Tab-separated table of C-alpha atoms in Angstrom:
chain	number	residue	atom	x	y	z
A	1	MET	CA	-18.067	-18.022	-13.966
A	2	ALA	CA	-17.030	-15.657	-11.189
A	3	PRO	CA	-13.563	-16.360	-9.731
A	4	ASN	CA	-14.689	-18.061	-6.487
A	5	GLU	CA	-17.769	-20.009	-7.577
A	6	THR	CA	-18.282	-23.769	-7.371
A	7	VAL	CA	-21.063	-25.387	-9.327
A	8	VAL	CA	-22.191	-28.930	-8.584
A	9	GLY	CA	-23.695	-30.641	-11.667
A	10	MET	CA	-23.684	-29.946	-15.347
A	11	GLN	CA	-27.375	-29.038	-15.323
A	12	VAL	CA	-26.727	-26.209	-12.830
A	13	LEU	CA	-23.781	-24.986	-14.866
A	14	GLN	CA	-25.888	-24.856	-18.045
A	15	ALA	CA	-28.742	-23.044	-16.185
A	16	LEU	CA	-26.319	-20.387	-14.901
A	17	ALA	CA	-24.751	-19.966	-18.320
A	18	ALA	CA	-28.186	-19.306	-19.799
A	19	LEU	CA	-29.067	-16.799	-17.116
A	20	ARG	CA	-25.791	-14.948	-17.623
A	21	ALA	CA	-26.166	-14.654	-21.336
A	22	ASP	CA	-29.250	-12.466	-21.176
A	23	SER	CA	-29.731	-9.367	-18.994
A	24	SER	CA	-33.218	-8.501	-20.329
A	25	GLU	CA	-34.959	-9.973	-17.271
A	26	LEU	CA	-33.109	-7.519	-15.030
A	27	THR	CA	-33.442	-4.398	-17.140
A	28	ALA	CA	-37.147	-5.202	-17.743
A	29	GLN	CA	-37.662	-4.443	-14.011
A	30	HIS	CA	-36.865	-0.816	-14.916
A	31	PRO	CA	-38.781	-0.190	-18.126
A	32	ASP	CA	-38.536	3.586	-17.815
A	33	HIS	CA	-34.739	3.671	-17.977
A	34	ALA	CA	-32.269	3.027	-20.789
A	35	PHE	CA	-29.277	0.904	-19.789
A	36	ARG	CA	-25.778	0.920	-21.217
A	37	PRO	CA	-22.678	-1.064	-20.140
A	38	ALA	CA	-20.529	1.083	-17.849
A	39	PRO	CA	-17.663	1.512	-20.394
A	40	GLU	CA	-20.078	2.952	-22.968
A	41	CYS	CA	-21.591	5.177	-20.335
A	42	LEU	CA	-18.177	6.558	-19.341
A	43	VAL	CA	-17.215	7.158	-22.960
A	44	GLN	CA	-20.472	9.031	-23.431
A	45	TRP	CA	-19.774	11.159	-20.387
A	46	GLN	CA	-16.264	11.877	-21.642
A	47	ALA	CA	-17.613	12.936	-25.083
A	48	ALA	CA	-19.931	15.384	-23.268
A	49	GLY	CA	-16.844	16.991	-21.673
A	50	LEU	CA	-16.849	15.242	-18.277
A	51	ASP	CA	-13.463	14.254	-16.758
A	52	THR	CA	-13.761	10.640	-15.648
A	53	THR	CA	-10.171	10.376	-14.388
A	54	ALA	CA	-11.262	10.067	-10.739
A	55	PHE	CA	-13.333	6.970	-11.487
A	56	HIS	CA	-10.464	5.215	-13.299
A	57	ASN	CA	-8.044	6.146	-10.478
A	58	GLY	CA	-10.461	4.636	-7.996
A	59	LEU	CA	-10.763	1.519	-10.100
A	60	HIS	CA	-6.985	1.008	-9.997
A	61	ALA	CA	-6.957	1.506	-6.252
A	62	ALA	CA	-9.743	-1.043	-5.806
A	63	ARG	CA	-7.915	-3.552	-7.935
A	64	ALA	CA	-4.731	-3.286	-5.849
A	65	ARG	CA	-6.646	-3.427	-2.545
A	66	TYR	CA	-8.753	-6.413	-3.521
A	67	ALA	CA	-5.683	-8.341	-4.617
A	68	GLU	CA	-4.491	-8.027	-0.986
A	69	LEU	CA	-7.735	-9.672	0.127
A	70	GLY	CA	-7.229	-12.592	-2.280
A	71	LEU	CA	-9.440	-11.367	-5.077
A	72	SER	CA	-7.323	-11.122	-8.210
A	73	GLN	CA	-10.136	-10.902	-10.733
A	74	MET	CA	-12.420	-7.859	-10.732
A	75	MET	CA	-15.942	-7.992	-12.117
A	76	PRO	CA	-15.790	-7.066	-15.852
A	77	LEU	CA	-16.896	-3.512	-16.163
A	78	GLU	CA	-18.965	-4.532	-19.206
A	79	ARG	CA	-21.221	-6.489	-16.805
A	80	VAL	CA	-22.203	-3.273	-14.971
A	81	LEU	CA	-25.305	-1.830	-16.613
A	82	VAL	CA	-25.934	1.897	-15.904
A	83	GLY	CA	-29.488	3.233	-16.196
A	84	ALA	CA	-30.152	6.770	-17.405
A	85	GLU	CA	-32.280	8.643	-20.014
A	86	SER	CA	-35.454	7.839	-18.074
A	87	VAL	CA	-38.852	8.628	-19.495
A	88	ARG	CA	-40.272	8.842	-15.986
A	89	SER	CA	-40.725	12.371	-14.777
A	90	GLY	CA	-38.682	13.117	-11.667
A	91	ALA	CA	-36.749	9.849	-11.841
A	92	PHE	CA	-33.769	9.949	-9.457
A	93	GLY	CA	-30.939	7.474	-9.509
A	94	GLY	CA	-27.941	6.344	-7.509
A	95	PHE	CA	-26.732	3.634	-5.150
A	96	HIS	CA	-30.023	3.644	-3.210
A	97	HIS	CA	-32.315	3.475	-6.234
A	98	PRO	CA	-34.862	0.652	-5.741
A	99	ASP	CA	-34.093	-2.840	-7.102
A	100	GLN	CA	-30.535	-2.318	-8.163
A	101	GLY	CA	-27.203	-3.916	-7.343
A	102	TYR	CA	-25.334	-7.153	-8.050
A	103	ARG	CA	-27.407	-10.162	-9.159
A	104	HIS	CA	-25.408	-13.330	-8.536
A	105	LEU	CA	-27.446	-15.692	-10.683
A	106	GLN	CA	-27.073	-13.412	-13.704
A	107	MET	CA	-23.549	-12.263	-12.653
A	108	ILE	CA	-24.557	-8.688	-13.624
A	109	ALA	CA	-24.765	-5.436	-11.644
A	110	VAL	CA	-27.708	-3.164	-12.466
A	111	VAL	CA	-27.150	0.392	-11.262
A	112	THR	CA	-28.398	3.879	-12.089
A	113	MET	CA	-26.735	7.257	-12.711
A	114	TYR	CA	-26.772	9.429	-9.580
A	115	GLY	CA	-29.191	12.337	-9.683
A	116	PRO	CA	-31.976	13.294	-12.084
A	117	MET	CA	-32.229	10.580	-14.687
A	118	GLU	CA	-34.127	12.332	-17.481
A	119	ARG	CA	-30.824	12.920	-19.267
A	120	ASP	CA	-27.883	10.911	-20.626
A	121	THR	CA	-25.167	12.661	-18.593
A	122	PRO	CA	-25.130	13.459	-14.865
A	123	GLU	CA	-26.289	16.831	-13.616
A	124	ARG	CA	-23.566	16.621	-10.906
A	125	PRO	CA	-20.578	14.828	-12.428
A	126	GLU	CA	-18.400	14.548	-9.298
A	127	LEU	CA	-21.188	12.991	-7.256
A	128	ALA	CA	-22.114	10.659	-10.131
A	129	LEU	CA	-18.572	9.441	-10.560
A	130	LEU	CA	-18.158	8.751	-6.868
A	131	ASP	CA	-21.500	7.022	-6.700
A	132	LEU	CA	-20.622	4.780	-9.664
A	133	LEU	CA	-17.209	4.008	-8.119
A	134	ARG	CA	-18.820	3.117	-4.800
A	135	ALA	CA	-21.348	0.865	-6.496
A	136	TYR	CA	-18.668	-0.862	-8.596
A	137	ALA	CA	-16.226	-1.353	-5.722
A	138	HIS	CA	-19.126	-2.727	-3.603
A	139	ASP	CA	-20.431	-5.083	-6.245
A	140	CYS	CA	-16.954	-6.378	-7.103
A	141	LEU	CA	-16.760	-7.804	-3.593
A	142	HIS	CA	-20.121	-9.507	-4.046
A	143	TYR	CA	-18.931	-10.805	-7.413
A	144	GLY	CA	-15.694	-12.121	-5.921
A	145	SER	CA	-17.166	-13.717	-2.784
A	146	ARG	CA	-17.134	-17.483	-2.413
A	147	ARG	CA	-20.313	-19.136	-3.725
A	148	ARG	CA	-21.511	-22.709	-4.097
A	149	TYR	CA	-24.479	-23.777	-6.209
A	150	VAL	CA	-26.277	-27.100	-6.193
A	151	ASP	CA	-29.333	-28.407	-8.052
A	152	VAL	CA	-32.579	-28.255	-6.148
A	153	GLY	CA	-35.635	-29.176	-8.154
A	154	GLY	CA	-33.819	-28.393	-11.406
A	155	LYS	CA	-32.846	-24.853	-10.323
A	156	PRO	CA	-29.430	-23.451	-9.268
A	157	THR	CA	-29.589	-22.985	-5.539
A	158	ARG	CA	-26.915	-21.104	-3.598
A	159	THR	CA	-25.782	-22.963	-0.462
A	160	GLN	CA	-22.816	-20.775	0.392
A	161	TYR	CA	-22.192	-17.056	-0.025
A	162	GLY	CA	-18.969	-15.860	1.614
A	163	ILE	CA	-19.095	-16.937	5.194
A	164	ASN	CA	-22.851	-17.522	5.185
A	165	PHE	CA	-24.455	-20.857	4.515
A	166	ARG	CA	-27.891	-22.222	3.633
A	167	ARG	CA	-29.228	-25.763	3.563
A	168	PRO	CA	-30.606	-26.996	0.215
A	169	THR	CA	-33.893	-27.263	2.121
A	170	GLY	CA	-33.820	-23.512	2.952
A	171	GLN	CA	-32.555	-23.145	6.512
A	172	THR	CA	-30.067	-20.312	6.904
A	173	TYR	CA	-27.012	-20.299	9.226
A	174	SER	CA	-27.945	-17.044	10.887
A	175	ALA	CA	-31.287	-15.430	11.683
A	176	ALA	CA	-32.590	-12.013	10.645
A	177	ASP	CA	-31.993	-9.235	13.180
A	178	PRO	CA	-35.013	-7.962	15.142
A	179	GLN	CA	-36.364	-4.736	13.658
A	180	GLY	CA	-34.794	-1.652	15.074
A	181	THR	CA	-31.835	-3.335	16.789
A	182	PRO	CA	-28.637	-1.274	16.719
A	183	HIS	CA	-26.375	-4.309	16.531
A	184	THR	CA	-26.332	-7.373	14.287
A	185	ARG	CA	-26.078	-11.136	14.566
A	186	ASN	CA	-26.886	-11.689	10.894
A	187	LEU	CA	-24.067	-12.746	8.575
A	188	GLY	CA	-25.838	-11.109	5.575
A	189	VAL	CA	-25.755	-7.738	7.323
A	190	VAL	CA	-22.146	-8.247	8.427
A	191	MET	CA	-20.967	-9.094	4.903
A	192	GLU	CA	-23.001	-6.299	3.306
A	193	GLY	CA	-21.598	-3.876	5.838
A	194	ALA	CA	-18.042	-5.139	5.232
A	195	CYS	CA	-18.413	-4.732	1.433
A	196	ASP	CA	-19.752	-1.191	1.785
A	197	ARG	CA	-17.163	-0.115	4.356
A	198	GLU	CA	-14.414	-1.159	1.943
A	199	ALA	CA	-16.109	0.427	-1.085
A	200	ARG	CA	-16.686	3.704	0.694
A	201	ARG	CA	-13.103	3.797	1.987
A	202	ILE	CA	-11.922	3.514	-1.658
A	203	THR	CA	-14.378	6.229	-2.710
A	204	ARG	CA	-13.331	8.523	0.212
A	205	GLU	CA	-9.660	8.246	-0.661
A	206	THR	CA	-10.416	8.772	-4.352
A	207	ALA	CA	-12.383	11.912	-3.597
A	208	ALA	CA	-9.543	13.238	-1.490
A	209	ARG	CA	-6.963	12.658	-4.228
A	210	ALA	CA	-9.228	14.350	-6.798
A	211	GLY	CA	-9.910	17.310	-4.554
A	212	PHE	CA	-13.650	16.661	-4.431
A	213	ASN	CA	-15.433	18.244	-1.497
A	214	ALA	CA	-18.912	18.037	-0.044
A	215	PRO	CA	-21.347	20.426	-1.794
A	216	ASP	CA	-23.096	23.168	0.149
A	217	ASP	CA	-26.657	22.105	-0.643
A	218	VAL	CA	-28.397	19.562	1.574
A	219	PHE	CA	-29.024	16.798	-0.985
A	220	GLY	CA	-25.498	17.084	-2.375
A	221	ARG	CA	-23.927	16.989	1.040
A	222	PHE	CA	-25.872	13.902	1.995
A	223	ALA	CA	-24.870	12.134	-1.220
A	224	PHE	CA	-21.148	13.048	-0.808
A	225	ARG	CA	-21.059	11.968	2.836
A	226	ASP	CA	-22.863	8.712	1.983
A	227	THR	CA	-20.554	7.677	-0.844
A	228	THR	CA	-17.459	8.533	1.198
A	229	GLY	CA	-18.629	6.986	4.467
A	230	THR	CA	-18.619	10.268	6.385
A	231	LEU	CA	-22.243	10.510	7.427
A	232	SER	CA	-22.476	11.701	11.040
A	233	ALA	CA	-24.944	10.478	13.683
A	234	GLU	CA	-26.713	13.770	13.323
A	235	ASP	CA	-27.057	13.182	9.537
A	236	VAL	CA	-28.724	9.887	10.130
A	237	MET	CA	-31.212	11.330	12.557
A	238	THR	CA	-31.983	14.530	10.620
A	239	ASP	CA	-34.525	14.806	7.853
A	240	PRO	CA	-32.689	16.925	5.224
A	241	GLY	CA	-35.865	18.375	3.760
A	242	GLY	CA	-35.011	20.717	0.938
A	243	GLU	CA	-36.285	20.944	-2.593
A	244	GLY	CA	-36.345	17.990	-4.966
A	245	SER	CA	-38.617	15.548	-6.732
A	246	ASP	CA	-40.576	12.999	-4.747
A	247	GLU	CA	-38.120	10.402	-5.844
A	248	ALA	CA	-35.155	12.455	-4.632
A	249	VAL	CA	-36.793	12.764	-1.198
A	250	ARG	CA	-37.446	8.993	-1.148
A	251	TYR	CA	-33.868	8.401	-2.196
A	252	VAL	CA	-32.575	10.204	0.884
A	253	GLY	CA	-34.934	8.193	3.023
A	254	ALA	CA	-33.521	4.958	1.562
A	255	LEU	CA	-30.002	6.273	2.130
A	256	ARG	CA	-30.689	6.894	5.808
A	257	ARG	CA	-32.333	3.461	6.278
A	258	TYR	CA	-29.379	1.695	4.676
A	259	GLU	CA	-26.948	3.614	6.866
A	260	THR	CA	-28.855	2.665	10.011
A	261	GLY	CA	-29.704	-0.941	9.027
A	262	VAL	CA	-26.391	-1.941	7.522
A	263	ASN	CA	-23.418	0.404	8.001
A	264	ARG	CA	-24.170	1.448	11.560
A	265	ARG	CA	-24.884	-2.121	12.625
A	266	TYR	CA	-21.612	-3.309	11.100
A	267	ALA	CA	-19.694	-0.533	12.864
A	268	VAL	CA	-21.291	-1.650	16.156
A	269	PHE	CA	-20.334	-5.233	15.414
A	270	LEU	CA	-16.701	-4.271	14.882
A	271	ALA	CA	-16.603	-2.164	18.022
A	272	GLU	CA	-18.255	-4.975	19.987
A	273	PHE	CA	-15.955	-7.796	18.924
A	274	ALA	CA	-12.751	-5.883	18.091
A	275	PRO	CA	-12.434	-2.741	20.233
A	276	GLY	CA	-9.270	-1.004	19.110
A	277	GLU	CA	-8.762	-3.612	16.376
A	278	GLU	CA	-11.699	-2.864	14.143
A	279	GLY	CA	-9.529	-2.578	11.025
A	280	ASP	CA	-7.833	-5.948	11.713
A	281	LEU	CA	-11.146	-7.758	12.138
A	282	HIS	CA	-12.554	-6.095	9.013
A	283	ASN	CA	-9.555	-7.332	6.965
A	284	VAL	CA	-9.742	-10.868	8.358
A	285	LEU	CA	-13.460	-10.967	7.732
A	286	LEU	CA	-13.294	-9.716	4.126
A	287	THR	CA	-10.515	-12.223	3.336
A	288	ALA	CA	-12.782	-14.981	4.665
A	289	VAL	CA	-15.741	-13.693	2.594
A	290	VAL	CA	-13.609	-13.884	-0.592
A	291	SER	CA	-12.163	-17.339	0.134
A	292	GLY	CA	-15.152	-18.818	1.966
A	293	ASP	CA	-12.803	-20.252	4.535
A	294	THR	CA	-13.814	-19.280	8.069
A	295	ARG	CA	-10.915	-20.900	9.921
A	296	ASP	CA	-8.722	-17.789	10.317
A	297	LEU	CA	-11.733	-15.664	11.196
A	298	GLY	CA	-12.822	-18.251	13.732
A	299	ALA	CA	-9.349	-18.412	15.277
A	300	TRP	CA	-9.181	-14.574	15.418
A	301	LEU	CA	-12.460	-14.444	17.329
A	302	ASP	CA	-11.665	-17.443	19.552
A	303	ALA	CA	-8.334	-15.839	20.656
A	304	ARG	CA	-10.247	-12.800	21.960
A	305	HIS	CA	-13.604	-14.212	23.039
A	306	GLY	CA	-13.148	-17.894	23.691
A	307	PRO	CA	-13.645	-21.139	21.716
A	308	GLY	CA	-16.549	-21.403	19.358
A	309	THR	CA	-17.298	-17.694	19.170
A	310	PHE	CA	-18.313	-17.660	15.492
A	311	ALA	CA	-20.955	-20.371	15.942
A	312	ALA	CA	-22.119	-18.967	19.337
A	313	VAL	CA	-22.686	-15.540	17.832
A	314	PHE	CA	-24.198	-16.374	14.450
A	315	GLN	CA	-25.464	-19.934	14.289
A	316	THR	CA	-29.205	-20.460	14.735
A	317	SER	CA	-30.650	-23.744	15.936
A	318	ALA	CA	-32.953	-23.788	12.914
A	319	TYR	CA	-29.925	-24.448	10.690
A	320	PHE	CA	-29.952	-28.052	11.954
A	321	THR	CA	-33.760	-28.488	12.120
A	322	PRO	CA	-35.123	-30.730	9.332
A	323	THR	CA	-37.822	-29.175	7.150
A	324	LEU	CA	-40.952	-31.238	7.000
A	325	ASP	CA	-42.292	-32.025	3.525
A	326	LEU	CA	-45.877	-30.769	3.838
A	327	SER	CA	-46.684	-31.617	0.239
A	328	ALA	CA	-46.920	-35.297	0.864
């Protein structure tokens, strides 16, 4: 079990245990890649002559920071599976590789080595280490966020994730954002943005301590700025072009979409509701995500924007609308 999970019913607990004992369903989604637990991957990189000190320093920094937020137990590094040694020509990995990330039912993070994947060690070690640190720091917050599972039709169903809620019948607390909007009223986007802001801050500080700098080439510069949270507005709007495999080009496209759809929207949210206090709201929000308790967050927002701000901003009327059983 993750540290802040609640499971209602022995049948749900047994189903989750079975899912978490077998990662083959997740790795089967990437049949071209070979996966190793992150500790084995790091040992392999070290044996090839790579210095992995920066990653381990970042891990210690993340552990100390997350304890401040109420998360005392980090995701076991053994439950992070790193894909590499791909048999697919031109395969390109990293944080924005398709279908990767933390999977809460299996309690496993599936990630890929940054850069060309037709090898067992990274072509660009500094970028790969920063990318892996960002992914781990990000997924640790997902792992440590409050969750509640109940039995619906014999399957584990999540009714709470952090400060977001879902009825057993499927209605969500907040609605999806309209396509193209620069702001957000969706709690999923807010929490994803908060997790990535924190992960990229840790990665940025780790890079600075290690003396890592942005590479001169376009792809490398985009990757470094992405993992360290230093992408400019011009970066987001500019097609980097440059040489690279089709997958590498698609990777940068996914990077830019994530920056626009998640990180930029979260930054706008903080500026909108906490001008001059963005860091304070970010801390209160992440603490609430870990604990699942929205009272302090609600009080913080109420003190600045009036009573009932949290519900007024995020709650959709559909959350209280019964779902008709059309199968009868």
